[in-house]
mmCIF file of N, CA and C in Angstrom:
data_model
loop_
_atom_site.group_PDB
_atom_site.id
_atom_site.type_symbol
_atom_site.label_atom_id
_atom_site.label_comp_id
_atom_site.label_asym_id
_atom_site.label_seq_id
_atom_site.Cartn_x
_atom_site.Cartn_y
_atom_site.Cartn_z
ATOM 1 N N MET A 11 -13.199 -5.993 7.274
ATOM 2 C CA MET A 11 -12.677 -5.870 5.902
ATOM 3 C C MET A 11 -12.631 -4.467 5.507
ATOM 4 N N ASN A 12 -11.443 -4.056 4.682
ATOM 5 C CA ASN A 12 -11.235 -2.633 4.595
ATOM 6 C C ASN A 12 -12.044 -2.364 3.184
ATOM 7 N N TRP A 13 -12.272 -0.947 3.369
ATOM 8 C CA TRP A 13 -12.993 -0.479 2.062
ATOM 9 C C TRP A 13 -12.500 -0.699 0.721
ATOM 10 N N SER A 14 -11.112 -0.578 0.889
ATOM 11 C CA SER A 14 -10.355 -0.762 -0.569
ATOM 12 C C SER A 14 -10.470 -2.103 -1.225
ATOM 13 N N TYR A 15 -10.564 -3.204 -0.138
ATOM 14 C CA TYR A 15 -10.932 -4.515 -0.682
ATOM 15 C C TYR A 15 -12.008 -4.643 -1.144
ATOM 16 N N ILE A 16 -13.213 -4.058 -0.484
ATOM 17 C CA ILE A 16 -14.562 -4.076 -1.091
ATOM 18 C C ILE A 16 -14.694 -3.557 -2.456
ATOM 19 N N LEU A 17 -14.094 -2.319 -2.594
ATOM 20 C CA LEU A 17 -13.950 -1.605 -3.841
ATOM 21 C C LEU A 17 -13.289 -2.260 -4.900
ATOM 22 N N PHE A 18 -12.085 -3.034 -4.609
ATOM 23 C CA PHE A 18 -11.438 -3.765 -5.521
ATOM 24 C C PHE A 18 -12.241 -5.041 -6.060
ATOM 25 N N ILE A 19 -12.964 -5.872 -5.075
ATOM 26 C CA ILE A 19 -13.767 -6.969 -5.465
ATOM 27 C C ILE A 19 -14.900 -6.580 -6.243
ATOM 28 N N LEU A 20 -15.772 -5.323 -5.937
ATOM 29 C CA LEU A 20 -16.721 -4.985 -6.680
ATOM 30 C C LEU A 20 -16.521 -4.454 -8.023
ATOM 31 N N SER A 21 -15.225 -3.781 -8.288
ATOM 32 C CA SER A 21 -14.812 -3.478 -9.495
ATOM 33 C C SER A 21 -14.582 -4.660 -10.613
ATOM 34 N N ILE A 22 -14.052 -5.522 -9.871
ATOM 35 C CA ILE A 22 -13.724 -6.898 -10.588
ATOM 36 C C ILE A 22 -15.091 -7.443 -11.123
ATOM 37 N N VAL A 23 -15.776 -7.518 -10.254
ATOM 38 C CA VAL A 23 -17.419 -8.142 -10.549
ATOM 39 C C VAL A 23 -17.859 -7.209 -11.773
ATOM 40 N N ILE A 24 -17.855 -5.846 -11.514
ATOM 41 C CA ILE A 24 -18.506 -5.156 -12.638
ATOM 42 C C ILE A 24 -17.881 -5.200 -13.830
ATOM 43 N N THR A 25 -16.524 -5.266 -13.983
ATOM 44 C CA THR A 25 -15.672 -5.524 -15.058
ATOM 45 C C THR A 25 -15.866 -6.823 -15.883
ATOM 46 N N ILE A 26 -16.044 -7.861 -15.143
ATOM 47 C CA ILE A 26 -16.547 -8.908 -15.631
ATOM 48 C C ILE A 26 -17.743 -8.916 -16.314
ATOM 49 N N ILE A 27 -18.750 -8.318 -15.544
ATOM 50 C CA ILE A 27 -20.155 -8.314 -16.103
ATOM 51 C C ILE A 27 -20.284 -7.497 -17.578
ATOM 52 N N CYS A 28 -19.305 -6.505 -17.399
ATOM 53 C CA CYS A 28 -19.399 -5.455 -18.734
ATOM 54 C C CYS A 28 -18.713 -6.379 -19.734
ATOM 55 N N ILE A 29 -17.696 -7.014 -19.606
ATOM 56 C CA ILE A 29 -17.197 -7.980 -20.644
ATOM 57 C C ILE A 29 -18.293 -8.900 -21.094
ATOM 58 N N VAL A 30 -18.861 -9.620 -20.299
ATOM 59 C CA VAL A 30 -19.849 -10.531 -20.762
ATOM 60 C C VAL A 30 -21.171 -9.804 -21.361
ATOM 61 N N LEU A 31 -21.525 -8.694 -21.031
ATOM 62 C CA LEU A 31 -22.558 -8.134 -21.571
ATOM 63 C C LEU A 31 -22.133 -7.429 -23.036
ATOM 64 N N PHE A 32 -20.686 -7.039 -23.033
ATOM 65 C CA PHE A 32 -20.237 -6.629 -24.461
ATOM 66 C C PHE A 32 -20.188 -7.737 -25.267
ATOM 67 N N ILE A 33 -19.919 -8.802 -25.024
ATOM 68 C CA ILE A 33 -19.890 -10.003 -25.819
ATOM 69 C C ILE A 33 -21.218 -10.559 -26.292
ATOM 70 N N VAL A 34 -22.096 -10.530 -25.193
ATOM 71 C CA VAL A 34 -23.692 -11.123 -25.491
ATOM 72 C C VAL A 34 -24.428 -10.219 -26.357
ATOM 73 N N ILE A 35 -24.608 -8.859 -25.829
ATOM 74 C CA ILE A 35 -25.284 -7.644 -26.631
ATOM 75 C C ILE A 35 -24.497 -6.901 -27.478
ATOM 76 N N PRO A 36 -24.830 -7.207 -28.617
ATOM 77 C CA PRO A 36 -24.193 -6.218 -29.776
ATOM 78 C C PRO A 36 -24.432 -4.679 -29.513
ATOM 79 N N GLY A 37 -23.249 -3.957 -29.310
ATOM 80 C CA GLY A 37 -23.489 -2.571 -29.299
ATOM 81 C C GLY A 37 -23.318 -2.206 -27.931
ATOM 82 N N PHE A 38 -23.285 -2.945 -26.900
ATOM 83 C CA PHE A 38 -23.222 -2.637 -25.574
ATOM 84 C C PHE A 38 -22.079 -1.868 -25.380
ATOM 85 N N PRO A 39 -22.089 -0.718 -24.589
ATOM 86 C CA PRO A 39 -21.042 0.060 -24.437
ATOM 87 C C PRO A 39 -19.913 -0.447 -23.189
ATOM 88 N N LEU A 40 -18.819 -0.496 -23.885
ATOM 89 C CA LEU A 40 -17.636 -1.054 -22.993
ATOM 90 C C LEU A 40 -16.978 -0.179 -22.146
ATOM 91 N N PHE A 41 -17.340 -0.136 -20.732
ATOM 92 C CA PHE A 41 -16.984 0.784 -19.756
ATOM 93 C C PHE A 41 -15.721 0.319 -18.934
ATOM 94 N N ILE A 42 -15.128 -0.614 -19.518
ATOM 95 C CA ILE A 42 -14.042 -1.412 -18.765
ATOM 96 C C ILE A 42 -13.182 -0.534 -18.173
ATOM 97 N N LEU A 43 -12.616 0.590 -18.885
ATOM 98 C CA LEU A 43 -11.819 1.407 -18.330
ATOM 99 C C LEU A 43 -12.179 2.222 -16.920
ATOM 100 N N PHE A 44 -13.503 2.275 -16.802
ATOM 101 C CA PHE A 44 -14.102 3.084 -15.764
ATOM 102 C C PHE A 44 -14.069 2.295 -14.466
ATOM 103 N N PHE A 45 -14.161 1.060 -14.692
ATOM 104 C CA PHE A 45 -14.342 0.091 -13.538
ATOM 105 C C PHE A 45 -13.037 -1.039 -13.401
ATOM 106 N N LEU A 46 -11.978 -0.649 -13.907
ATOM 107 C CA LEU A 46 -10.818 -1.370 -13.667
ATOM 108 C C LEU A 46 -10.451 -1.510 -12.292
ATOM 109 N N PRO A 47 -9.871 -2.549 -11.805
ATOM 110 C CA PRO A 47 -9.744 -2.586 -10.335
ATOM 111 C C PRO A 47 -8.826 -1.440 -9.749
ATOM 112 N N PRO A 48 -9.325 -0.780 -8.723
ATOM 113 C CA PRO A 48 -8.496 0.452 -8.455
ATOM 114 C C PRO A 48 -7.037 0.154 -7.675
ATOM 115 N N ILE A 49 -6.042 -0.049 -8.477
ATOM 116 C CA ILE A 49 -4.683 -0.548 -7.819
ATOM 117 C C ILE A 49 -4.111 0.701 -7.006
ATOM 118 N N PHE A 50 -4.551 1.953 -7.167
ATOM 119 C CA PHE A 50 -4.048 3.113 -6.467
ATOM 120 C C PHE A 50 -4.523 2.984 -4.945
ATOM 121 N N CYS A 51 -5.549 2.085 -4.652
ATOM 122 C CA CYS A 51 -5.830 1.927 -3.246
ATOM 123 C C CYS A 51 -4.679 1.288 -2.305
ATOM 124 N N TRP A 52 -4.092 0.238 -3.075
ATOM 125 C CA TRP A 52 -2.893 -0.439 -2.506
ATOM 126 C C TRP A 52 -1.803 0.467 -2.402
ATOM 127 N N SER A 53 -1.369 1.473 -3.402
ATOM 128 C CA SER A 53 -0.377 2.059 -3.243
ATOM 129 C C SER A 53 -0.633 3.247 -2.165
ATOM 130 N N GLN A 54 -1.772 3.641 -2.057
ATOM 131 C CA GLN A 54 -2.039 4.746 -0.893
ATOM 132 C C GLN A 54 -1.883 4.082 0.298
ATOM 133 N N LYS A 55 -2.575 2.828 0.623
ATOM 134 C CA LYS A 55 -2.286 2.128 1.590
ATOM 135 C C LYS A 55 -0.958 1.843 1.959
ATOM 136 N N GLN A 56 -0.146 1.364 1.225
ATOM 137 C CA GLN A 56 1.348 1.204 1.497
ATOM 138 C C GLN A 56 2.026 2.566 1.929
ATOM 139 N N GLN A 57 1.798 3.740 1.241
ATOM 140 C CA GLN A 57 2.218 4.927 1.639
ATOM 141 C C GLN A 57 1.736 5.110 3.034
ATOM 142 N N ALA A 58 0.595 4.998 3.291
ATOM 143 C CA ALA A 58 0.048 5.426 4.640
ATOM 144 C C ALA A 58 0.786 4.588 5.790
ATOM 145 N N GLU A 59 0.989 3.181 5.334
ATOM 146 C CA GLU A 59 1.685 2.424 6.547
ATOM 147 C C GLU A 59 3.010 2.668 6.600
ATOM 148 N N SER A 60 3.694 3.240 5.665
ATOM 149 C CA SER A 60 5.265 3.570 5.568
ATOM 150 C C SER A 60 5.271 4.905 6.305
ATOM 151 N N THR A 61 4.436 5.745 6.470
ATOM 152 C CA THR A 61 4.510 6.800 7.429
ATOM 153 C C THR A 61 3.564 6.904 8.420
ATOM 154 N N SER A 62 3.056 5.840 8.760
ATOM 155 C CA SER A 62 2.116 5.776 10.151
ATOM 156 C C SER A 62 3.035 5.862 11.237
ATOM 157 N N TYR A 63 4.222 5.502 11.409
ATOM 158 C CA TYR A 63 5.025 5.488 12.381
ATOM 159 C C TYR A 63 6.496 5.562 11.912
ATOM 160 N N SER A 64 7.373 6.236 12.623
ATOM 161 C CA SER A 64 8.730 6.402 12.420
ATOM 162 C C SER A 64 9.676 5.696 13.290
ATOM 163 N N LEU A 65 10.568 4.848 12.550
ATOM 164 C CA LEU A 65 11.707 4.357 13.370
ATOM 165 C C LEU A 65 12.623 5.365 13.845
ATOM 166 N N PRO A 66 13.240 5.298 14.817
ATOM 167 C CA PRO A 66 14.409 6.053 15.327
ATOM 168 C C PRO A 66 15.699 5.726 14.378
ATOM 169 N N ARG A 67 16.411 6.845 14.066
ATOM 170 C CA ARG A 67 17.599 6.832 13.285
ATOM 171 C C ARG A 67 18.757 6.979 14.266
ATOM 172 N N CYS A 68 19.932 6.352 13.686
ATOM 173 C CA CYS A 68 21.214 6.609 14.399
ATOM 174 C C CYS A 68 21.678 8.109 14.174
ATOM 175 N N PRO A 69 22.067 8.863 14.923
ATOM 176 C CA PRO A 69 22.520 10.242 14.712
ATOM 177 C C PRO A 69 23.895 10.439 13.967
ATOM 178 N N VAL A 70 24.850 9.229 14.116
ATOM 179 C CA VAL A 70 26.012 9.243 13.423
ATOM 180 C C VAL A 70 26.040 8.741 11.925
ATOM 181 N N CYS A 71 25.327 7.484 11.754
ATOM 182 C CA CYS A 71 25.225 6.919 10.445
ATOM 183 C C CYS A 71 23.994 7.116 9.686
ATOM 184 N N GLY A 72 22.936 7.455 10.292
ATOM 185 C CA GLY A 72 21.816 7.816 9.762
ATOM 186 C C GLY A 72 20.709 6.495 9.468
ATOM 187 N N LYS A 73 21.132 5.390 9.716
ATOM 188 C CA LYS A 73 20.301 4.219 9.397
ATOM 189 C C LYS A 73 19.253 4.094 10.432
ATOM 190 N N PHE A 74 18.206 3.177 10.080
ATOM 191 C CA PHE A 74 17.204 3.098 10.891
ATOM 192 C C PHE A 74 17.634 2.073 12.095
ATOM 193 N N LEU A 75 17.127 2.274 13.353
ATOM 194 C CA LEU A 75 17.432 1.423 14.390
ATOM 195 C C LEU A 75 16.475 0.099 14.558
ATOM 196 N N LEU A 76 16.902 -0.927 14.511
ATOM 197 C CA LEU A 76 15.854 -2.070 14.645
ATOM 198 C C LEU A 76 14.893 -2.032 16.085
ATOM 199 N N GLU A 77 15.388 -1.639 17.210
ATOM 200 C CA GLU A 77 14.667 -1.500 18.262
ATOM 201 C C GLU A 77 14.852 0.136 18.794
ATOM 202 N N PRO A 78 13.765 0.440 19.325
ATOM 203 C CA PRO A 78 13.839 2.005 19.639
ATOM 204 C C PRO A 78 14.498 2.254 21.055
ATOM 205 N N ASN A 79 14.867 1.268 21.759
ATOM 206 C CA ASN A 79 15.587 1.457 23.019
ATOM 207 C C ASN A 79 16.993 0.666 23.007
ATOM 208 N N GLU A 80 17.623 0.704 21.972
ATOM 209 C CA GLU A 80 19.136 0.410 21.931
ATOM 210 C C GLU A 80 19.851 1.421 22.348
ATOM 211 N N LYS A 81 21.111 0.887 23.094
ATOM 212 C CA LYS A 81 22.013 1.822 23.559
ATOM 213 C C LYS A 81 23.101 2.226 22.448
ATOM 214 N N TYR A 82 23.454 1.128 21.605
ATOM 215 C CA TYR A 82 24.394 1.138 20.488
ATOM 216 C C TYR A 82 23.829 0.999 19.113
ATOM 217 N N CYS A 83 24.243 1.503 18.424
ATOM 218 C CA CYS A 83 23.768 1.362 16.947
ATOM 219 C C CYS A 83 24.324 -0.047 16.311
ATOM 220 N N PRO A 84 23.391 -0.790 15.916
ATOM 221 C CA PRO A 84 23.724 -2.073 15.281
ATOM 222 C C PRO A 84 24.507 -2.154 14.073
ATOM 223 N N HIS A 85 24.547 -0.810 13.271
ATOM 224 C CA HIS A 85 25.263 -0.739 11.988
ATOM 225 C C HIS A 85 26.607 -0.110 12.079
ATOM 226 N N CYS A 86 26.799 0.857 12.954
ATOM 227 C CA CYS A 86 28.243 1.510 13.062
ATOM 228 C C CYS A 86 28.755 1.170 14.557
ATOM 229 N N GLY A 87 28.226 0.804 15.423
ATOM 230 C CA GLY A 87 28.475 0.489 16.853
ATOM 231 C C GLY A 87 28.719 1.611 17.538
ATOM 232 N N GLU A 88 28.408 2.899 17.321
ATOM 233 C CA GLU A 88 28.511 4.083 18.208
ATOM 234 C C GLU A 88 27.389 4.146 19.155
ATOM 235 N N PRO A 89 27.808 4.715 20.398
ATOM 236 C CA PRO A 89 26.694 4.704 21.543
ATOM 237 C C PRO A 89 25.877 5.887 21.078
ATOM 238 N N LEU A 90 24.438 5.617 21.358
ATOM 239 C CA LEU A 90 23.292 6.541 21.272
ATOM 240 C C LEU A 90 23.112 7.575 21.949
ATOM 241 N N GLY A 91 23.833 7.371 23.333
ATOM 242 C CA GLY A 91 23.707 8.486 24.192
ATOM 243 C C GLY A 91 22.496 8.316 25.024
ATOM 244 N N ARG A 92 21.986 7.044 25.211
ATOM 245 C CA ARG A 92 20.948 6.768 26.180
ATOM 246 C C ARG A 92 21.239 5.898 27.210
ATOM 247 N N ASP A 93 20.836 6.293 28.450
ATOM 248 C CA ASP A 93 21.165 5.517 29.530
ATOM 249 C C ASP A 93 20.206 4.430 29.930
#
């Protein structure tokens, strides 16, 4: 289990406890904004996954190739110069 999932679950639990204590105990400080689920973990993970590897591009049209060892570009049909 990744640390971001553990942090997400923990922050949800703390937020729920803070809401319940705010309702039950009058004057309990409401720190919900500090414990909201960290959505930024998922955005950082998606950015990391998108740049973790790079797909080769066609030198003619610039689009991504579906397979790294293709001889012809599937988009424009130009040869890629690979033997």
